[in-house]
Short mmCIF file of C-alpha atoms and ligand atoms in Angstrom, two decimals:
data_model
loop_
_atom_site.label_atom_id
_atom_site.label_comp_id
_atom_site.label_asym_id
_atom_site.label_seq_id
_atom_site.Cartn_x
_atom_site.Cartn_y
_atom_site.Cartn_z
CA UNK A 186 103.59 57.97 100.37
CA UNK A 187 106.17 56.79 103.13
CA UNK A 188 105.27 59.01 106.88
CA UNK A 189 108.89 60.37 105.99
CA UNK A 190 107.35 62.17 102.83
CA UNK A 191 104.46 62.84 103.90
CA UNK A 192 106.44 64.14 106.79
CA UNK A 193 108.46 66.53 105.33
CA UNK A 194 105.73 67.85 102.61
CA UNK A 195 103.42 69.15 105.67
CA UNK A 196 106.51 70.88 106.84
CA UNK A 197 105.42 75.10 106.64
CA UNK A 198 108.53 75.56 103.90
CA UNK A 199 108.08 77.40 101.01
CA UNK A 200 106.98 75.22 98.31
CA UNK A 201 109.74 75.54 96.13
CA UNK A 202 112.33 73.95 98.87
CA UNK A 203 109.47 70.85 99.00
CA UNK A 204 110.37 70.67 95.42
CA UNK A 205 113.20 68.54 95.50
CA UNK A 206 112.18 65.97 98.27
CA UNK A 207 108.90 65.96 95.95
CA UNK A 208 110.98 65.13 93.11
CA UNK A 209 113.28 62.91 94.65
CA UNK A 210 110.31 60.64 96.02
CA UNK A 211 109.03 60.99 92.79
CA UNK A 212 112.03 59.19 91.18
CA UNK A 213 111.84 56.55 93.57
CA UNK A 214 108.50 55.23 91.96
CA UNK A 215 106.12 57.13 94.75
CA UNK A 216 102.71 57.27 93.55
CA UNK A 217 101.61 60.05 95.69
CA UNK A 218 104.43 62.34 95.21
CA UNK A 219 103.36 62.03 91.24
CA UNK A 220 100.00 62.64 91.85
CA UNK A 221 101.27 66.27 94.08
CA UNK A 222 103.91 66.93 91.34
CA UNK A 223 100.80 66.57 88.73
CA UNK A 224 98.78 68.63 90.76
CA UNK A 225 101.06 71.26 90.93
CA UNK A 226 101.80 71.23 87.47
CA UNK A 227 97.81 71.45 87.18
CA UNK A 228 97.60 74.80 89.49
CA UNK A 229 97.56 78.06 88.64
CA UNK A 230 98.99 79.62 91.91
CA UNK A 231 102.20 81.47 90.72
CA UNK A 232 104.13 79.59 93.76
CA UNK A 233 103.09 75.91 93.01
CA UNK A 234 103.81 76.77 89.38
CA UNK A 235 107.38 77.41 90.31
CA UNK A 236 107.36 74.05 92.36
CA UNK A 237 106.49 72.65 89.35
CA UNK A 238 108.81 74.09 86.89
CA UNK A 239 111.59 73.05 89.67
CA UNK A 240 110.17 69.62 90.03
CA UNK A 241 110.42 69.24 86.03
CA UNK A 242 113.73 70.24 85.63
CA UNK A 243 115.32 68.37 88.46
CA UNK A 244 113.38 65.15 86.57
CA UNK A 245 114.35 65.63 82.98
CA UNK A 246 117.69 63.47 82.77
CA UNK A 247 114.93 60.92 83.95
CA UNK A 248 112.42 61.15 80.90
CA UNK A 249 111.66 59.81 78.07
CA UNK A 250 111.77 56.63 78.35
CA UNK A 251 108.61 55.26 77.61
CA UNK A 252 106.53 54.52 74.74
CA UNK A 253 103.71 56.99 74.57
CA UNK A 254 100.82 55.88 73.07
CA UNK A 255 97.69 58.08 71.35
CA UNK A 256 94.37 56.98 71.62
CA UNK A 257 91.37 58.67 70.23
CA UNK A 258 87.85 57.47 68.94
CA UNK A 259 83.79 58.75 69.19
CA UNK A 260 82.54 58.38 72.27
CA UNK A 261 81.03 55.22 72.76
CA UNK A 262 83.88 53.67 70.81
CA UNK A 263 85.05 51.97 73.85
CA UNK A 264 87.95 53.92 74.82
CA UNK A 265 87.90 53.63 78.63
CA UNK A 266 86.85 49.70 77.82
CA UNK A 267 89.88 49.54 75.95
CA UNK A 268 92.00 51.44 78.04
CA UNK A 269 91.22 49.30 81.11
CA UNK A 270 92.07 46.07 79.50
CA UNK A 271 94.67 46.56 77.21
CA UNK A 272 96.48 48.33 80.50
CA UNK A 273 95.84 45.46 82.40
CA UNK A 274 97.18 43.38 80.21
CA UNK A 275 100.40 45.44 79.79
CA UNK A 276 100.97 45.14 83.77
CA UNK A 277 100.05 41.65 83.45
CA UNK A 278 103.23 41.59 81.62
CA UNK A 279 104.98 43.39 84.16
CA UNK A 280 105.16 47.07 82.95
CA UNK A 281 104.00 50.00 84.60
CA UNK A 282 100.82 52.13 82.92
CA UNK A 283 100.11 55.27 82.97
CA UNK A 284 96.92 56.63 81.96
CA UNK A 285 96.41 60.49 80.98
CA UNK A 286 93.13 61.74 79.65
CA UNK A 287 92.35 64.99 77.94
CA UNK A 288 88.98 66.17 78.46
CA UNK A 289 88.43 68.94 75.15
CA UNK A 290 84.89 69.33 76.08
CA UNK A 291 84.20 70.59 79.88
CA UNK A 292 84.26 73.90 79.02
CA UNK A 293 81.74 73.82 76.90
CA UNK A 294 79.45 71.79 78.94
CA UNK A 295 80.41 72.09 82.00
CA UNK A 296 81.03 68.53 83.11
CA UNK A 297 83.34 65.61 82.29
CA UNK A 298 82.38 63.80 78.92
CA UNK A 299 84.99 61.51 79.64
CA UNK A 300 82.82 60.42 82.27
CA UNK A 301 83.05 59.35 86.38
CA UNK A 302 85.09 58.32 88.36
CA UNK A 303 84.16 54.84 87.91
CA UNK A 304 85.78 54.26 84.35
CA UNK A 305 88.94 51.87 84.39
CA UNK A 306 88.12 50.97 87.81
CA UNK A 307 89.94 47.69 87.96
CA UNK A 308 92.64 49.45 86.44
CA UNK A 309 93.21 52.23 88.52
CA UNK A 310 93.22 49.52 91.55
CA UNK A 311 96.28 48.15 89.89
CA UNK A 312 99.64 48.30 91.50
CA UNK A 313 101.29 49.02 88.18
CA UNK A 314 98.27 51.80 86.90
CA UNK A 315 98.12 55.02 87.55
CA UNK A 316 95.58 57.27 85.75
CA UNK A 317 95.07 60.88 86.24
CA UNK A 318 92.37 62.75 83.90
CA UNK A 319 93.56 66.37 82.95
CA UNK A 320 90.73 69.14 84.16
CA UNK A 321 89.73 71.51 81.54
CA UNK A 322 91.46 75.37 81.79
CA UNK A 323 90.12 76.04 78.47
CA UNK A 324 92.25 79.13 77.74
CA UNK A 325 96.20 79.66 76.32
CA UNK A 326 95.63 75.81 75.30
CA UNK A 327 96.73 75.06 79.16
CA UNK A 328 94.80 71.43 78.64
CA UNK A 329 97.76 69.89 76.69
CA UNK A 330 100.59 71.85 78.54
CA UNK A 331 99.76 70.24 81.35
CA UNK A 332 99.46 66.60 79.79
CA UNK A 333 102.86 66.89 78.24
CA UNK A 334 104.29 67.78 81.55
CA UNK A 335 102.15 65.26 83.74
CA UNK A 336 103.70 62.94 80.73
CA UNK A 337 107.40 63.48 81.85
CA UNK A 338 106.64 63.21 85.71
CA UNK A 339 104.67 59.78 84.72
CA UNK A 340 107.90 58.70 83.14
CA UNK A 341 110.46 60.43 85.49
CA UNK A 342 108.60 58.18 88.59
CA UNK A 343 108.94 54.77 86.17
CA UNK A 344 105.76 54.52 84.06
CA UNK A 345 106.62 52.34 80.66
CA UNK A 346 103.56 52.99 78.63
CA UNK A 347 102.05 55.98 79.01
CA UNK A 348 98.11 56.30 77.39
CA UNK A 349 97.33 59.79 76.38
CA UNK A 350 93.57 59.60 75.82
CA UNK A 351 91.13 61.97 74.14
CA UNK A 352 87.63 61.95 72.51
CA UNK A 353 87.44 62.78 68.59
CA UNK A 354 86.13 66.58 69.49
CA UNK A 355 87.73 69.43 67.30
CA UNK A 356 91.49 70.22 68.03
CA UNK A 357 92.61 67.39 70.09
CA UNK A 358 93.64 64.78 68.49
CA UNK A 359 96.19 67.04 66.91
CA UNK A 360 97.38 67.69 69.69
CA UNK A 361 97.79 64.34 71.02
CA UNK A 362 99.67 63.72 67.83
CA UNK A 363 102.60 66.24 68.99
CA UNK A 364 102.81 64.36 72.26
CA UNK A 365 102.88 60.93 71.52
CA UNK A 366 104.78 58.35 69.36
CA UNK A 367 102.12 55.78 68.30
CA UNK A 368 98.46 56.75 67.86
CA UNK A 369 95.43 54.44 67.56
CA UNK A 370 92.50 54.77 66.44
CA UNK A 371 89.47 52.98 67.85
CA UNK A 372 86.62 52.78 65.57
CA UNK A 373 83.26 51.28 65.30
CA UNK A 374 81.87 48.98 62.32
CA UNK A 375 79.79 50.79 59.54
CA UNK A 376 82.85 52.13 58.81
CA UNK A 377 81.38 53.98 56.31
CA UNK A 378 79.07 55.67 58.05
CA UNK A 379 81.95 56.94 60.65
CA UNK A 380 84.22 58.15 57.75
CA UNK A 381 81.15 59.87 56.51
CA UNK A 382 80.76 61.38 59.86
CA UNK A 383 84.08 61.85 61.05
CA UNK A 384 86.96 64.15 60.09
CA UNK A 385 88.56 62.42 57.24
CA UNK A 386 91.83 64.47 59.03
CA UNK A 387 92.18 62.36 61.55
CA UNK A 388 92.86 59.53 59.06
CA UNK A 389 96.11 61.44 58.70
CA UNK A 390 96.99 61.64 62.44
CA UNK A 391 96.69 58.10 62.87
CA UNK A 392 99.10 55.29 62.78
CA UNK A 393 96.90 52.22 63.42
CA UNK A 394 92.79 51.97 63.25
CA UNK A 395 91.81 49.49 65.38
CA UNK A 396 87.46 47.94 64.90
CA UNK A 397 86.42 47.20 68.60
CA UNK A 398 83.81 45.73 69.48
CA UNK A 399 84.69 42.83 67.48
CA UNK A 400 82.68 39.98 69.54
CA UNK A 401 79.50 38.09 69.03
CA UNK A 402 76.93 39.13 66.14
CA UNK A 403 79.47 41.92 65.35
CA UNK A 404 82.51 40.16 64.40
CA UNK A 405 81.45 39.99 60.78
CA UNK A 406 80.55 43.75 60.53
CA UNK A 407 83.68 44.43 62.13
CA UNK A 408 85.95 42.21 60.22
CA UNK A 409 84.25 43.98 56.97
CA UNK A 410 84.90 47.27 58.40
CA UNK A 411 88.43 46.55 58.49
CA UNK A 412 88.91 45.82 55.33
CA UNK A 413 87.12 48.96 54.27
CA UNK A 414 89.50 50.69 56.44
CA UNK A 415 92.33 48.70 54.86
CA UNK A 416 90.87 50.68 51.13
CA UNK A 417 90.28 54.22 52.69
CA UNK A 418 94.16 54.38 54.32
CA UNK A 419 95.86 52.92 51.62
CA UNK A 420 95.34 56.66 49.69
CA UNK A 421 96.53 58.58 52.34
CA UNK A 422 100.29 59.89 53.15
CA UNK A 423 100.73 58.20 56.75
CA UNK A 424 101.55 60.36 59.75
CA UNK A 425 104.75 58.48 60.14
CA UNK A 426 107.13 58.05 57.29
CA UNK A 427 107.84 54.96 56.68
CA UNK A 428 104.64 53.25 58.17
CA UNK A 429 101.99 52.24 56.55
CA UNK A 430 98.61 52.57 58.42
CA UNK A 431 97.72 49.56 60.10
CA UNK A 432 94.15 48.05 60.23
CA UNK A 433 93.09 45.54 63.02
CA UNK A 434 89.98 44.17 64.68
CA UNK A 435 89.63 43.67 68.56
CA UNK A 436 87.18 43.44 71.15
CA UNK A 437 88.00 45.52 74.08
CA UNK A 438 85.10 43.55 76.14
CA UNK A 439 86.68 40.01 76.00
CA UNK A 440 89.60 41.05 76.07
CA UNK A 441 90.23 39.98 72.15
CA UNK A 442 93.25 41.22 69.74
CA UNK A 443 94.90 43.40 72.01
CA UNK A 444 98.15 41.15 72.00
CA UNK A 445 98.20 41.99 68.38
CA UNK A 446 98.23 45.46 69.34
CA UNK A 447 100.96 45.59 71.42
CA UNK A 448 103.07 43.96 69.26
CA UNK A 449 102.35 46.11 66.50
CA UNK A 450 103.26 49.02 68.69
CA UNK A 451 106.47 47.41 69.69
CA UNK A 452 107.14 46.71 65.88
CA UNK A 453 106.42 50.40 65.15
CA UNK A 454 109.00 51.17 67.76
CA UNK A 455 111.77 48.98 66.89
CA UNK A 456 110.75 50.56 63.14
CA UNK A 457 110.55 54.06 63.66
CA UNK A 458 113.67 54.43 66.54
CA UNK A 459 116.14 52.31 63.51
CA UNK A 460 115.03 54.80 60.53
CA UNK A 461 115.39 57.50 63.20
CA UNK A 462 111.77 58.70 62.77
CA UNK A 463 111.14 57.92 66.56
CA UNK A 464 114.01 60.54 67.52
CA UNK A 465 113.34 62.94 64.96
CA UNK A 466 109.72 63.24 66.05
CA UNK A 467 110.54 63.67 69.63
CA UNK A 468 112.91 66.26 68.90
CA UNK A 469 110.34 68.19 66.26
CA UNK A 470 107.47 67.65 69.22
CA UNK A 471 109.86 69.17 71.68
CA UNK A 472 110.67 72.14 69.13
CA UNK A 473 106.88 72.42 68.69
CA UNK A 474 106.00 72.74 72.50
CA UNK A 475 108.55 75.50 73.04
CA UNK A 476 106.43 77.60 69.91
CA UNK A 477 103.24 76.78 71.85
CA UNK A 478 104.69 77.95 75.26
CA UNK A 479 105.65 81.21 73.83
CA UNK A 480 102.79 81.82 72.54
CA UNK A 481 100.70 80.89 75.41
CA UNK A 482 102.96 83.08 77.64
CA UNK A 483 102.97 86.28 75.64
CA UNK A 484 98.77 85.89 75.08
CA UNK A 485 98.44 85.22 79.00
CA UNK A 486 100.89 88.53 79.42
CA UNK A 487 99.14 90.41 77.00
CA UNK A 488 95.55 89.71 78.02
CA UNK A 489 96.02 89.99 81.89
CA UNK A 490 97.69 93.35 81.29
CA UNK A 491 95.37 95.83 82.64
CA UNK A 492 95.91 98.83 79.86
CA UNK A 493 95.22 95.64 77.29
CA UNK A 494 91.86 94.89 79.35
CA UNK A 495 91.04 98.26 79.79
CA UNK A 496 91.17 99.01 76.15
CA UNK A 497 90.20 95.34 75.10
CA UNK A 498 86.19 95.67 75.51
CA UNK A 499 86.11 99.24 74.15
CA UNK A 500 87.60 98.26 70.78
CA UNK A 501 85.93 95.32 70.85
CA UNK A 502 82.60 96.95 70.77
CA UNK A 503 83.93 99.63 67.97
CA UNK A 504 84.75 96.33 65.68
CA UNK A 505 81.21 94.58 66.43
CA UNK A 506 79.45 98.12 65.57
CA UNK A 507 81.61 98.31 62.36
CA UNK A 508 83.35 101.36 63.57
CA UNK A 509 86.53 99.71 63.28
CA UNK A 510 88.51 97.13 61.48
CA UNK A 511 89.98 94.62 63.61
CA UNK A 512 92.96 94.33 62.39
CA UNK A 513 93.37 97.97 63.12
CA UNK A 514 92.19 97.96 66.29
CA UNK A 515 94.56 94.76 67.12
CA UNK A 516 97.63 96.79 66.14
CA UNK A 517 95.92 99.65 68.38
CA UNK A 518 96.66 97.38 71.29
CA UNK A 519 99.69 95.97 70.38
CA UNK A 520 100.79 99.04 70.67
CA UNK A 521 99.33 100.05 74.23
CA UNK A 522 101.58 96.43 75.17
CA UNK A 523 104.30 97.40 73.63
CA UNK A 524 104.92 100.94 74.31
CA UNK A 525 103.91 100.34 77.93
CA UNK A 526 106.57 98.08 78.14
CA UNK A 527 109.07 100.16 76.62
CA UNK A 528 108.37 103.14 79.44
P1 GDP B 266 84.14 55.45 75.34
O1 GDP B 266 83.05 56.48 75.39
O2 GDP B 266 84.84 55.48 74.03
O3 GDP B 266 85.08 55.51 76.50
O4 GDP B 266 83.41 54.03 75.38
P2 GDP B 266 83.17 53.00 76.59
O5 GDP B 266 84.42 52.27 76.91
O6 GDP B 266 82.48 53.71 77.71
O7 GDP B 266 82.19 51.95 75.92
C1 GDP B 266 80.91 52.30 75.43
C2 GDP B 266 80.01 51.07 75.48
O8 GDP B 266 80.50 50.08 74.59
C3 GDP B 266 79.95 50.40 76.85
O9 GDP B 266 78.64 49.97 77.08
C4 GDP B 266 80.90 49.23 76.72
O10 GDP B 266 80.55 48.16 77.56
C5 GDP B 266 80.71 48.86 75.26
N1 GDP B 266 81.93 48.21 74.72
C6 GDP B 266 83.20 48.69 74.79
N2 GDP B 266 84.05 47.84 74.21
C7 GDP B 266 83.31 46.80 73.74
C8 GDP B 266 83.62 45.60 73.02
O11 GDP B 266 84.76 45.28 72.71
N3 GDP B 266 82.56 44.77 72.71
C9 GDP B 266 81.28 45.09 73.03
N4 GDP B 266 80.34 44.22 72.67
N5 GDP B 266 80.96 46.20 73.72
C10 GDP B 266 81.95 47.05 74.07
#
């Protein structure tokens, strides 16, 4: 951040007049004023939310231009191996990364499965990089709120490519799907041990599987498992009209097949943006997130008003002691909300 910025952000004014220099510095490419525009999307605190909200909408004529890209896999698939070099080889080529990881599992064990601080190292030392992993919240499905929003600051402040990564744990890859364009799969050989093991669902999700690990006294196993990716795929409807799943093999470690990659996501979005799927999926994700939003906002209203959690535990217990039904005792405090709110 220029001293200018910096400057004028320690300045004691209300956070919602910071907004706009924030924004504006933003637009000019400023890593730092992303990473405090991300962070404020991130907070909780009802005045840095309305920062944030003010921050977004002076951005928005700014968005959407970049190609965001899914990518999901086991861990130990070599996501973060991937990540790191296929971004580096994107700003090798001149365009501008960034790098946004969803994290579905902190709250249930308390720490980071996407690991330390010391994954995609050489990447996050890049000029052209930025990566920001999204902290678990856990509740009102907050997690991929935030990514979608950190999403249009990354492109609002110039990012090209944006990487939205998660691990294959239950709802997130979904979700990932109704933020992204392109999603890729990265799988291990024994393929048919992983399909055995994984949800056959996310075969659905996906518009490209790619083998890693494809190197050494693996190549063969992976090279197999690609074709027997190649069988499973062909009987499923793809997530994208249009586009038939594609199979590849590539070795994240040496750097190996990730050209092919890229140009099979630029092929997808030449593909998709001239039979209008590209658009129509934006405009159907968009559609989507404002159903989400209202739902997260009227269960975050509802549960942190205190007639609801006054009543909440009592009829809680009467349902676990079989004294009531829950569906009657939901409708019990619908009706505390809404006839409080009608006073
Ligand atoms: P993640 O859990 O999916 O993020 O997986 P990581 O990127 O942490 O990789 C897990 C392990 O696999 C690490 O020891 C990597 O060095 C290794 N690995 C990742 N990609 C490759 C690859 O292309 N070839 C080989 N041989 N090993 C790899």
């Amino acid at each position: 951040m220029d001293r200018q910025h910096r400057r004028r952000f320690k300045r004691k004014e209300p956070l919602t007049l910071q907004a706009l220099d924030i924004a504006a510095s933003l637009k000019e490419g400023n890593a730092s004023a992303l990473s405090k525009a991300i962070t404020l999307v991130e907070s909780r605190q009802e005045d840095h939310q309305r920062a944030a909200q003010e921050i977004l909408a002076d951005v928005l004529p700014n968005t959407g231009n970049a190609v965001r890209i899914g990518i999901s896999g086991v861990p130990g698939a070599g996501k973060s191996t991937f990540i790191e070099s296929f971004g580096l080889y994107l700003c090798g080529l001149g365009y501008k990364v960034a790098v946004l990881a969803i994290d579905p599992s902190s709250p249930i064990s308390g720490g980071s499965i996407l690991g330390d601080k010391t994954r995609m190292e050489k990447l996050s030392r890049h000029s052209n990089a930025f990566i920001r992993p999204t902290p678990s919240e856990g509740e009102f499905g907050g997690v991929h709120r935030k990514t979608r929003e950190s999403m249009l600051l990354c492109e609002a402040a110039g990012y090209s490519v944006i990487i939205v990564e998660t691990v294959g744990v239950g709802q997130s890859e979904a979700d990932v799907r109704d933020m992204v364009d392109f999603f890729l799969l990265l799988a291990l050989t024994g393929a048919g041990d992983e399909l055995q093991g994984m949800k056959k669902g996310i075969l659905e999700l996906v518009d490209a599987i790619a083998v890693n690990k494809a190197d050494g006294d693996n190549l063969e196993k992976a090279l197999t498992a690609k074709e027997e990716y190649s069988r499973v795929t062909m009987g499923i409807t793809p997530a994208t009209p249009g586009w038939d799943i594609a199979t590849l093999t590539c070795s994240a470690l040496y750097q190996e097949g990730l050209e092919d990659i890229w140009k099979l996501v630029l092929s997808f979005a030449e593909e998709t943006r001239q039979s209008g799927i590209f658009d129509s999926r934006r405009r159907n994700q968009a559609g989507k997130w404002l159903h989400a939003e209202v739902r997260r906002l009227l269960l975050q209203r509802f549960l942190s008003n205190p007639d609801v959690s006054a009543s909440l535990p009592l009829l809680e217990e009467k349902v676990m002691e079989g004294a009531a039904l829950p569906s009657a005792a939901a409708n019990e405090l619908m009706d505390v909300y809404f006839s409080l709110n009608k006073k």
